[in-house]
Amino acid sequence: MARSPDVVITPGMQRYIDRNNAYLARRGQYIRDVVKKMRFDTIAVHGLYTVEDAIEDYQGAIIEPVFMSTSQAYRDSDEMAAALAYLIPTWCYSRIANPSTYYYEWTLALLEGYGFDGETACCSTSSGMAAIMTAVQPFLVHTSHHVHEPRNFVATAQCYGGTFQQFNVRLAEERGIECRWVEDSSNIDEWASKIDKNTRFLYGELPSNPGQGFFDIKLVADLAHSHSLPLIVDSTVATPALLRPICHGADIVVHSATKTLTSSGFGVAGAVIARKGLVTSVPNDDLKNDFSLYIKYLPNRDFGPNLHPMQAILSLNDMRTLRSKMDLMSRSTMKVAEHLQRDKRVERVEYLGLKDHPLHELASKYMWLVDAEHDEQYDKPVNRYGHLMSFCVKGGPEKARLFFDKLQRIWRATDLGRIKSVATIPGISTHLQQGEEGRKLAHIPMNMVRLCVGAEHPDDVIRDIDQALDQVK
Ligand SMILES: *Cc1c(COP(=O)(O)O)cnc(C)c1O
């Protein structure tokens, strides 16, 4: 971070800075020499928490401890001054940084950066919505003294209902920052036609919730960069086990860790992962060099959307088995989708894994089970498409609700990404607030059921669906 001009470095502060620089150099080398050579599962299990860390600092605790402390005490004023000037890493105050959230952040930075030859960093947030807000706000600042500086951004209309509201209501209606929706995100010309000199970033969700929208990440990233703009991607549905957008040129990835990343349903959490040295026309070197650290130390310090350390460790613990869970749940979802496709009482089954889905080929270019080629079960790359799908019940909204009400094992909830199968009707829940026009824009008919298949045996999920369909008369 750029040093503020009125910080005077005393010899005592310099000793702390030197000591910490030596520590950071050792950590950097450990990441380069050891962690970057580990497979995905090993990183998911261990992250940056080592036996040495545990023994030296945490009484040998094999699980990362939950630091339920608001703040850190310092040895003396020199250490405090260096810490509060951000000249050394610090846990100064839990709204800014905390050792438990630190381990959560590093695991996510490393997983999203798996296979990427640059550096990534992560800033934890209290929720997925907070992740989106904190990822986009820094690009919307005024860059001139023009009071009515026009600003806009371009985003995929097929997105999570909360995102639609944040962009359409909070940013556009309430703050006058124009949101330009891309209706068909697989059409690169539509993206291009929406960009002008006042555009600040491109934003895309993929695969989208619930509509299974998908776009060519590399093409859109190249388009963004040709205008000196960053590409921000919501990768909640895919998780880094299936897709790592930064490897394909995206600058920032946002996650609702509430969902598939954790799948336990133990709480709400989010994350912003950015590659270092991102592309933007906003003149701010700290933001460009290390976006995650920048938002952590400055805007998020001032806005306060921080993650609780207890939740950080709960979420971290759930991510350790991400790859195998995604494999299992993706395979089961495929089975359920194929079954539904054969059922005459159902129309429009949307799942990217289905061969006749219009975006199947494009999604297959990007969605791969990480490390399948190193898994003796597969020994070669295999496509996996996640556990979110949707379908429409024939006969309209009433029939869809009838079917929905008869489900026994599948939970009725406005939730997704669970280890337990969960279904919702987006039109009366997640996508209710955006109204009919908004739903049309996002391709969400009222008889659409969103289903997220969990880790049960797929036969039992199918049995539940069948008995519910049998009762729709
Ligand atoms: C749920 C969700 C969000 C919002 O995350 P929260 O943790 O609920 O705040 C954002 N994007 C997608 C794709 C989601 O499914």
mmCIF file of C-alpha atoms and ligand atoms in Angstrom, residues 127-129 132 160 163 205 209 234 236-237 256 258-259 268-269 416, ligand 1:
data_model
loop_
_atom_site.group_PDB
_atom_site.id
_atom_site.type_symbol
_atom_site.label_atom_id
_atom_site.label_comp_id
_atom_site.label_asym_id
_atom_site.label_seq_id
_atom_site.Cartn_x
_atom_site.Cartn_y
_atom_site.Cartn_z
ATOM 1 C CA SER A 127 -22.062 -12.208 2.684
ATOM 2 C CA GLY A 128 -22.138 -12.731 -1.056
ATOM 3 C CA MET A 129 -24.037 -9.470 -1.488
ATOM 4 C CA ILE A 132 -20.503 -7.904 -4.847
ATOM 5 C CA TYR A 160 -29.020 -13.689 -8.834
ATOM 6 C CA THR A 163 -27.615 -8.776 -7.561
ATOM 7 C CA GLU A 205 -22.525 -14.321 -13.429
ATOM 8 C CA ASN A 209 -28.767 -18.645 -11.045
ATOM 9 C CA ASP A 234 -19.773 -14.135 -9.838
ATOM 10 C CA THR A 236 -20.777 -18.877 -6.822
ATOM 11 C CA VAL A 237 -22.498 -21.658 -8.729
ATOM 12 C CA SER A 256 -21.372 -16.255 -1.943
ATOM 13 C CA THR A 258 -22.971 -19.309 1.832
ATOM 14 C CA LYS A 259 -23.779 -21.624 -1.047
ATOM 15 C CA VAL A 268 -23.721 -16.574 5.433
ATOM 16 C CA ALA A 269 -20.285 -15.574 4.121
ATOM 17 C CA LEU A 416 -29.129 -23.394 -3.016
HETATM 18 C C1 LIG B 1 -26.862 -16.269 -2.968
HETATM 19 C C2 LIG B 1 -26.112 -15.649 -4.054
HETATM 20 C C3 LIG B 1 -25.526 -14.395 -3.878
HETATM 21 C C4 LIG B 1 -25.669 -13.617 -2.594
HETATM 22 O O1 LIG B 1 -24.984 -14.238 -1.549
HETATM 23 P P1 LIG B 1 -25.398 -14.120 -0.008
HETATM 24 O O2 LIG B 1 -24.316 -14.881 0.682
HETATM 25 O O3 LIG B 1 -26.753 -14.700 0.155
HETATM 26 O O4 LIG B 1 -25.367 -12.675 0.336
HETATM 27 C C5 LIG B 1 -24.810 -13.860 -4.935
HETATM 28 N N1 LIG B 1 -24.672 -14.515 -6.112
HETATM 29 C C6 LIG B 1 -25.234 -15.729 -6.307
HETATM 30 C C7 LIG B 1 -25.046 -16.421 -7.620
HETATM 31 C C8 LIG B 1 -25.971 -16.334 -5.290
HETATM 32 O O5 LIG B 1 -26.522 -17.536 -5.507
#
